[in-house]
């Protein structure tokens, strides 16, 4: 057994179909009395349902969450929280909404109660992202870790199939990189393998039967596990490439993860053979990179950057940004690896097999 450090995170997770019914109980347990309910414009209906459940404990609704948390939106939401005297943020939605709650908590220390409706896993991490002048910056702060998470599979039944698949592969990406993280540990390894397997099992069923509550529960269970891994161990090349492509070129988050993951994993294959074997086993595949691309392709997800808005003329700049400020990675990818990263991005742009 290798040496390791494992630090548990102070969170409460309530999981189960219909568990939204416990919202008032969980708000009381936080000692909160004036919750600001957060959502995207598209999910305002769910925010209104949550506010109605909270009754007098709802201070108001802020429904302008958007992807990558623009600093302007963060400042607006912080001001609304202050004016309403909010003592808690209730984020019902995906990573964008949870991310807005994190921006408020980063500034005020307000506790967050997260109600995830995608598989992004942000609810399980102390990682935040803020975008200013076209540059996305991420950081870690214990204040942004949601205190309580209510996972109700009923709420993800309305998640479109396409986003269900890509958001599920976003979650798998957290676990895959966690298996070769510089600070990996046996607890996270176990959660990563179980999380990958649960999501890989669930996605084909969701594609055929989006209303299948057992498959939705499996996917959300996998998202919880994979998000926990992301919250506990470091990100590497894959996440760096996705933050570069998402933040600097405004590409859709979950789709970028889906396209890039097979190629990033292939780049690390020789440097992380144990992780490759564990990922392949969890997928039920012969090869981790090929198995990940097949999971996307066979479930109708995009496999090429050119199909999700990337421009060929931006590939050079993307490679330069990625190697300019690299994350730790089992295979170093600083400026000396710029050509290899550029070649990786070309394969991802064209939708070629990973190698
Ligand atoms: N900090 C972290 O640990 C972390 C982890 C993962 C992702 N993120 C961030 O989260 C953002 C992406 O989050 P996401 O992929 O969950 O997408 P999202 O939250 O942006 O949601 C995408 C769209 O789907 C809609 N939607 C979400 N759930 C729905 C449902 N159940 N039914 C119908 N529509 C629904 C949303 O309203 C939105 O319009 C990015 O900014 C990413 O950087 C952060
Ligand atoms: O919170 C962010 O926007 C940065 C962390 C993140 O998005 C993790 C991921 O890439 O899925």
Coordinates of C-alpha atoms and ligand atoms in Angstrom, one line a residue:
X1 CA 0.0 0.0 0.0
X2 CA 1.4 3.4 -1.0
X3 CA 1.6 6.4 1.4
X4 CA -1.3 8.8 1.1
X5 CA -3.2 11.7 2.8
X6 CA -7.0 11.7 2.8
X7 CA -8.9 14.7 4.2
X8 CA -12.6 14.3 4.6
X9 CA -14.9 17.2 3.6
X10 CA -17.7 18.4 6.1
X11 CA -20.9 18.0 4.1
X12 CA -24.4 16.5 4.5
X13 CA -25.8 14.5 1.6
X14 CA -29.5 13.6 1.3
X15 CA -30.2 11.2 -1.6
X16 CA -33.3 9.7 -3.0
X17 CA -36.2 10.1 -5.4
X18 CA -38.6 12.7 -3.8
X19 CA -35.9 13.9 -1.3
X20 CA -36.7 17.5 -2.2
X21 CA -39.5 17.1 0.3
X22 CA -36.9 17.4 3.1
X23 CA -35.8 20.9 2.0
X24 CA -37.4 22.8 4.9
X25 CA -35.9 20.3 7.4
X26 CA -32.5 20.8 5.9
X27 CA -32.8 24.6 5.9
X28 CA -33.8 24.5 9.6
X29 CA -30.8 22.2 10.3
X30 CA -28.5 24.9 8.8
X31 CA -30.1 27.4 11.1
X32 CA -31.1 29.5 8.1
X33 CA -34.2 31.7 8.0
X34 CA -33.8 33.8 4.8
X35 CA -32.8 31.8 1.8
X36 CA -31.9 33.3 -1.6
X37 CA -33.0 30.8 -4.2
X38 CA -30.7 30.7 -7.2
X39 CA -31.4 29.3 -10.7
X40 CA -30.8 29.9 -14.4
X41 CA -33.6 31.7 -16.3
X42 CA -34.5 28.3 -17.9
X43 CA -35.0 26.8 -14.4
X44 CA -37.0 29.6 -12.8
X45 CA -40.0 27.3 -12.5
X46 CA -38.0 25.0 -10.3
X47 CA -36.8 28.0 -8.3
X48 CA -40.3 29.1 -7.7
X49 CA -41.3 25.6 -6.6
X50 CA -38.4 25.7 -4.1
X51 CA -39.3 29.2 -2.8
X52 CA -42.9 28.1 -2.4
X53 CA -41.7 25.1 -0.3
X54 CA -39.7 27.5 1.9
X55 CA -42.5 29.9 2.4
X56 CA -41.5 32.6 4.9
X57 CA -37.9 31.2 4.8
X58 CA -37.5 32.3 1.2
X59 CA -36.0 35.8 1.0
X60 CA -36.2 35.9 -2.8
X61 CA -35.2 34.4 -6.2
X62 CA -32.2 35.3 -8.4
X63 CA -32.6 33.5 -11.7
X64 CA -29.8 34.9 -13.8
X65 CA -27.1 32.2 -13.3
X66 CA -25.1 31.6 -16.4
X67 CA -22.2 29.3 -17.4
X68 CA -18.7 30.2 -16.1
X69 CA -20.0 32.7 -13.6
X70 CA -19.3 36.1 -15.2
X71 CA -18.0 38.5 -12.5
X72 CA -20.8 41.0 -13.4
X73 CA -23.4 38.3 -12.5
X74 CA -21.6 37.4 -9.3
X75 CA -21.5 41.1 -8.2
X76 CA -25.2 41.5 -9.0
X77 CA -26.2 38.3 -7.0
X78 CA -24.0 39.4 -4.1
X79 CA -25.8 42.7 -3.9
X80 CA -29.2 41.1 -4.1
X81 CA -28.2 38.8 -1.2
X82 CA -27.1 41.7 0.8
X83 CA -30.2 43.8 0.2
X84 CA -32.5 40.9 1.1
X85 CA -30.6 40.0 4.2
X86 CA -30.1 36.5 3.0
X87 CA -28.5 34.0 5.4
X88 CA -28.3 31.1 3.0
X89 CA -28.1 30.4 -0.8
X90 CA -30.2 27.6 -2.2
X91 CA -28.9 26.6 -5.7
X92 CA -31.3 24.5 -7.7
X93 CA -29.6 23.6 -11.0
X94 CA -26.4 22.5 -12.6
X95 CA -22.8 23.6 -12.1
X96 CA -23.6 27.1 -13.3
X97 CA -26.1 27.7 -10.6
X98 CA -24.0 26.1 -7.9
X99 CA -21.1 28.2 -9.2
X100 CA -23.1 31.3 -8.6
X101 CA -23.9 30.2 -5.1
X102 CA -20.1 29.7 -4.6
X103 CA -19.4 33.2 -5.8
X104 CA -21.8 34.6 -3.2
X105 CA -20.3 32.3 -0.5
X106 CA -16.8 33.3 -1.4
X107 CA -17.7 37.0 -0.7
X108 CA -20.1 36.6 2.3
X109 CA -19.5 33.1 3.8
X110 CA -23.2 32.3 3.4
X111 CA -23.9 28.6 3.6
X112 CA -25.0 26.9 0.4
X113 CA -27.6 24.2 0.1
X114 CA -27.2 22.7 -3.4
X115 CA -29.9 20.8 -5.3
X116 CA -28.1 19.4 -8.3
X117 CA -30.1 18.8 -11.5
X118 CA -27.2 17.8 -13.8
X119 CA -24.2 15.5 -13.2
X120 CA -21.5 18.2 -13.1
X121 CA -20.6 17.5 -9.5
X122 CA -19.8 21.1 -8.4
X123 CA -21.9 20.6 -5.3
X124 CA -19.2 18.3 -3.9
X125 CA -16.1 20.5 -4.3
X126 CA -14.6 23.6 -2.8
X127 CA -13.6 24.7 -6.3
X128 CA -15.0 28.0 -7.7
X129 CA -14.7 29.6 -11.1
X130 CA -15.2 33.3 -12.0
X131 CA -14.8 34.8 -15.5
X132 CA -13.6 38.3 -16.0
X133 CA -12.6 40.0 -19.3
X134 CA -12.9 36.7 -21.1
X135 CA -10.5 34.9 -18.8
X136 CA -11.8 32.2 -16.5
X137 CA -9.9 31.8 -13.2
X138 CA -10.5 29.0 -10.8
X139 CA -9.6 28.7 -7.1
X140 CA -10.3 26.6 -4.0
X141 CA -11.8 27.9 -0.8
X142 CA -13.6 25.9 2.0
X143 CA -16.2 28.7 2.2
X144 CA -17.6 27.7 -1.2
X145 CA -18.2 24.0 -0.4
X146 CA -22.0 23.5 -0.1
X147 CA -22.9 22.5 3.5
X148 CA -25.8 20.4 2.4
X149 CA -26.7 18.6 -0.9
X150 CA -30.1 17.2 -1.8
X151 CA -29.9 14.7 -4.6
X152 CA -33.3 14.1 -6.0
X153 CA -33.3 12.0 -9.2
X154 CA -36.8 13.2 -10.0
X155 CA -35.3 16.6 -10.8
X156 CA -33.0 15.3 -13.5
X157 CA -35.7 13.6 -15.4
X158 CA -36.2 16.8 -17.4
X159 CA -32.5 17.0 -18.2
X160 CA -32.3 16.7 -22.1
X161 CA -30.7 13.4 -23.2
X162 CA -27.9 15.1 -25.0
X163 CA -26.9 17.1 -21.9
X164 CA -27.4 14.0 -19.7
X165 CA -24.8 12.1 -21.6
X166 CA -22.2 15.0 -21.8
X167 CA -22.8 16.0 -18.2
X168 CA -22.3 12.3 -17.2
X169 CA -19.0 12.2 -19.1
X170 CA -18.0 15.5 -17.4
X171 CA -18.4 13.6 -14.1
X172 CA -16.4 10.6 -15.4
X173 CA -13.6 13.1 -16.3
X174 CA -13.3 14.1 -12.6
X175 CA -12.9 10.4 -11.6
X176 CA -10.6 9.6 -14.5
X177 CA -8.2 12.4 -13.6
X178 CA -8.6 11.6 -9.9
X179 CA -7.2 8.1 -10.5
X180 CA -3.8 9.6 -11.7
X181 CA -3.9 12.7 -9.5
X182 CA -0.6 13.6 -7.8
X183 CA -2.5 13.4 -4.4
X184 CA -4.7 10.4 -5.1
X185 CA -5.7 8.1 -2.2
X186 CA -7.4 4.7 -1.8
X187 CA -10.7 6.2 -0.7
X188 CA -11.0 8.4 -3.8
X189 CA -9.8 5.5 -6.0
X190 CA -12.7 3.4 -4.9
X191 CA -15.2 6.2 -5.3
X192 CA -13.8 7.0 -8.8
X193 CA -14.1 3.4 -10.0
X194 CA -17.7 3.1 -8.7
X195 CA -18.7 6.5 -10.0
X196 CA -17.4 5.7 -13.5
X197 CA -19.2 2.4 -13.5
X198 CA -22.5 3.8 -12.3
X199 CA -22.6 6.5 -15.0
X200 CA -21.4 4.3 -17.8
X201 CA -24.2 1.9 -16.8
X202 CA -26.8 4.6 -16.6
X203 CA -26.2 6.6 -19.8
X204 CA -27.4 4.0 -22.4
X205 CA -30.6 3.5 -20.3
X206 CA -31.3 7.2 -20.0
X207 CA -30.8 7.6 -23.8
X208 CA -33.4 4.9 -24.4
X209 CA -35.7 5.8 -21.5
X210 CA -35.1 9.4 -20.2
X211 CA -37.8 8.9 -17.6
X212 CA -36.2 5.8 -16.1
X213 CA -35.9 6.8 -12.4
X214 CA -33.5 4.0 -11.5
X215 CA -31.1 5.1 -14.3
X216 CA -31.5 8.7 -13.2
X217 CA -30.6 7.7 -9.7
X218 CA -27.6 5.6 -10.9
X219 CA -26.3 8.6 -12.8
X220 CA -26.8 11.0 -9.9
X221 CA -25.1 8.5 -7.5
X222 CA -22.2 8.4 -10.0
X223 CA -22.1 12.2 -10.2
X224 CA -22.0 12.4 -6.3
X225 CA -19.0 10.0 -6.3
X226 CA -17.2 11.6 -9.1
X227 CA -17.8 15.1 -7.8
X228 CA -16.4 14.0 -4.4
X229 CA -13.2 12.8 -6.2
X230 CA -12.9 16.2 -7.9
X231 CA -13.4 17.9 -4.5
X232 CA -10.7 15.9 -2.9
X233 CA -7.8 15.4 -5.3
X234 CA -6.2 17.5 -8.0
X235 CA -7.2 18.1 -11.6
X236 CA -4.6 17.7 -14.4
X237 CA -4.2 18.0 -18.2
X238 CA -7.8 17.2 -19.2
X239 CA -9.4 19.9 -16.9
X240 CA -6.7 22.4 -17.9
X241 CA -7.6 21.9 -21.6
X242 CA -11.3 22.1 -20.8
X243 CA -11.0 25.3 -18.8
X244 CA -8.9 26.8 -21.6
X245 CA -11.4 25.8 -24.3
X246 CA -14.5 26.6 -22.2
X247 CA -13.3 29.8 -20.5
X248 CA -11.2 31.4 -23.3
X249 CA -13.3 30.2 -26.3
X250 CA -16.7 30.0 -24.6
X251 CA -17.4 26.5 -25.7
X252 CA -20.2 24.5 -23.9
X253 CA -18.7 23.0 -20.8
X254 CA -20.0 19.4 -20.7
X255 CA -19.6 19.0 -24.4
X256 CA -15.9 20.1 -24.2
X257 CA -15.3 17.5 -21.5
X258 CA -16.9 14.8 -23.6
X259 CA -14.8 15.5 -26.7
X260 CA -11.5 16.1 -25.0
X261 CA -11.5 13.4 -22.4
X262 CA -10.5 10.4 -24.6
X263 CA -7.6 12.4 -26.1
X264 CA -6.3 13.7 -22.7
X265 CA -6.5 10.2 -21.3
X266 CA -4.5 8.8 -24.3
X267 CA -1.9 11.5 -23.8
X268 CA -1.4 10.2 -20.2
X269 CA -1.7 6.5 -21.0
X270 CA 2.0 5.5 -20.8
X271 CA 2.6 7.7 -17.7
X272 CA -0.4 6.3 -15.8
X273 CA -0.9 2.6 -16.7
X274 CA -2.7 1.7 -13.4
X275 CA -5.3 4.5 -13.9
X276 CA -5.8 3.3 -17.5
X277 CA -6.5 -0.2 -16.3
X278 CA -9.0 1.0 -13.6
X279 CA -10.8 3.3 -16.0
X280 CA -11.1 0.6 -18.7
X281 CA -12.4 -1.9 -16.1
X282 CA -15.0 0.5 -14.8
X283 CA -16.2 1.2 -18.3
X284 CA -16.2 -2.5 -19.2
X285 CA -13.9 -1.6 -22.1
X286 CA -10.6 -3.0 -23.5
X287 CA -9.0 0.5 -23.6
X288 CA -9.7 3.6 -21.5
X289 CA -9.3 6.2 -24.3
X290 CA -11.2 4.2 -26.9
X291 CA -13.8 3.2 -24.4
X292 CA -14.5 6.8 -23.4
X293 CA -14.8 7.9 -27.0
X294 CA -17.2 4.9 -27.7
X295 CA -19.3 5.9 -24.6
X296 CA -19.8 9.3 -26.1
X297 CA -20.3 8.2 -29.8
X298 CA -22.6 5.3 -29.0
X299 CA -24.8 7.6 -26.9
X300 CA -25.1 10.3 -29.5
X301 CA -22.7 12.8 -28.0
X302 CA -20.3 14.9 -30.0
X303 CA -16.7 13.6 -30.5
X304 CA -15.2 16.6 -32.4
X305 CA -14.5 20.1 -31.3
X306 CA -15.4 21.4 -34.7
X307 CA -19.0 20.3 -34.0
X308 CA -19.3 22.3 -30.8
X309 CA -18.2 25.7 -32.0
X310 CA -14.4 25.6 -32.0
X311 CA -12.7 27.4 -34.8
X312 CA -9.6 25.8 -36.5
X313 CA -7.8 29.1 -36.4
X314 CA -8.0 29.1 -32.6
X315 CA -6.2 25.8 -32.1
X316 CA -2.8 27.4 -32.0
X317 CA -3.8 29.9 -29.3
X318 CA -5.5 27.2 -27.3
X319 CA -2.3 25.1 -27.3
X320 CA -0.3 28.2 -26.2
X321 CA -2.7 29.0 -23.4
X322 CA -2.8 25.4 -22.2
X323 CA 1.0 25.0 -21.9
X324 CA 1.5 28.5 -20.6
X325 CA 0.3 27.8 -17.1
X326 CA 0.1 24.0 -16.8
X327 CA -1.5 22.0 -14.0
X328 CA 0.5 19.0 -12.6
X329 CA 0.2 16.0 -14.9
X330 CA 1.6 12.5 -14.9
X331 CA 3.2 13.4 -18.2
X332 CA 4.5 17.0 -18.1
X333 CA 2.9 19.3 -20.6
X334 CA 4.8 22.6 -20.4
X335 CA 6.1 24.6 -23.3
X336 CA 8.4 21.7 -24.4
X337 CA 5.2 19.6 -25.0
X338 CA 3.4 22.4 -27.0
X339 CA 3.6 20.5 -30.3
X340 CA 2.2 17.3 -28.7
X341 CA -0.7 19.3 -27.1
X342 CA -1.3 21.0 -30.5
X343 CA -1.5 17.6 -32.1
X344 CA -3.9 16.4 -29.4
X345 CA -6.1 19.3 -30.0
X346 CA -6.1 18.7 -33.8
X347 CA -7.3 15.1 -33.2
X348 CA -10.0 16.3 -30.9
X349 CA -11.0 19.0 -33.4
X350 CA -11.4 16.5 -36.2
X351 CA -12.9 13.8 -34.0
X352 CA -10.2 11.3 -34.8
X353 CA -9.5 8.2 -32.7
X354 CA -7.5 9.1 -29.5
X355 CA -3.8 8.0 -29.5
Ligands
LIG1 N1 -16.5 24.1 -9.4 C1 -16.7 22.8 -9.8 O1 -16.3 21.9 -9.0 C2 -17.4 22.5 -11.1 C3 -17.5 21.2 -11.5 C4 -18.2 20.9 -12.7 C5 -18.7 22.0 -13.5 N2 -18.5 23.3 -13.0 C6 -19.0 24.4 -13.8 O2 -20.4 24.2 -14.0 C7 -20.8 24.8 -15.2 C8 -21.5 23.8 -16.1 O3 -22.5 23.2 -15.3 P1 -23.5 22.1 -16.0 O4 -22.7 21.3 -17.0 O5 -24.2 21.4 -14.9 O6 -24.5 23.0 -16.9 P2 -25.4 24.2 -16.5 O7 -25.6 24.3 -15.0 O8 -24.9 25.4 -17.2 O9 -26.8 23.8 -17.1 C9 -26.9 23.7 -18.6 C10 -28.3 24.1 -19.0 O10 -29.2 23.0 -18.7 C11 -30.3 23.5 -17.9 N3 -30.6 22.4 -17.0 C12 -29.9 22.0 -15.9 N4 -30.5 21.0 -15.3 C13 -31.7 20.8 -15.9 C14 -32.8 19.9 -15.8 N5 -32.7 18.9 -14.8 N6 -33.8 20.0 -16.6 C15 -33.8 20.9 -17.6 N7 -32.8 21.8 -17.8 C16 -31.8 21.7 -17.0 C17 -29.8 24.7 -17.2 O11 -30.8 25.6 -16.8 C18 -28.9 25.3 -18.3 O12 -29.7 26.1 -19.2 C19 -19.5 25.3 -15.9 O13 -19.3 26.7 -15.6 C20 -18.4 24.5 -15.2 O14 -17.2 25.2 -15.2 C21 -17.9 23.6 -11.8
LIG2 O1 -15.9 26.0 -11.2 C1 -15.3 26.0 -12.3 O2 -15.8 26.7 -13.3 C2 -14.0 25.4 -12.5 C3 -14.0 23.9 -12.1 C4 -14.7 23.1 -13.1 O3 -15.4 23.6 -13.9 C5 -14.5 21.6 -13.1 C6 -14.7 21.0 -14.5 O4 -14.0 21.4 -15.4 O5 -15.7 20.3 -14.6

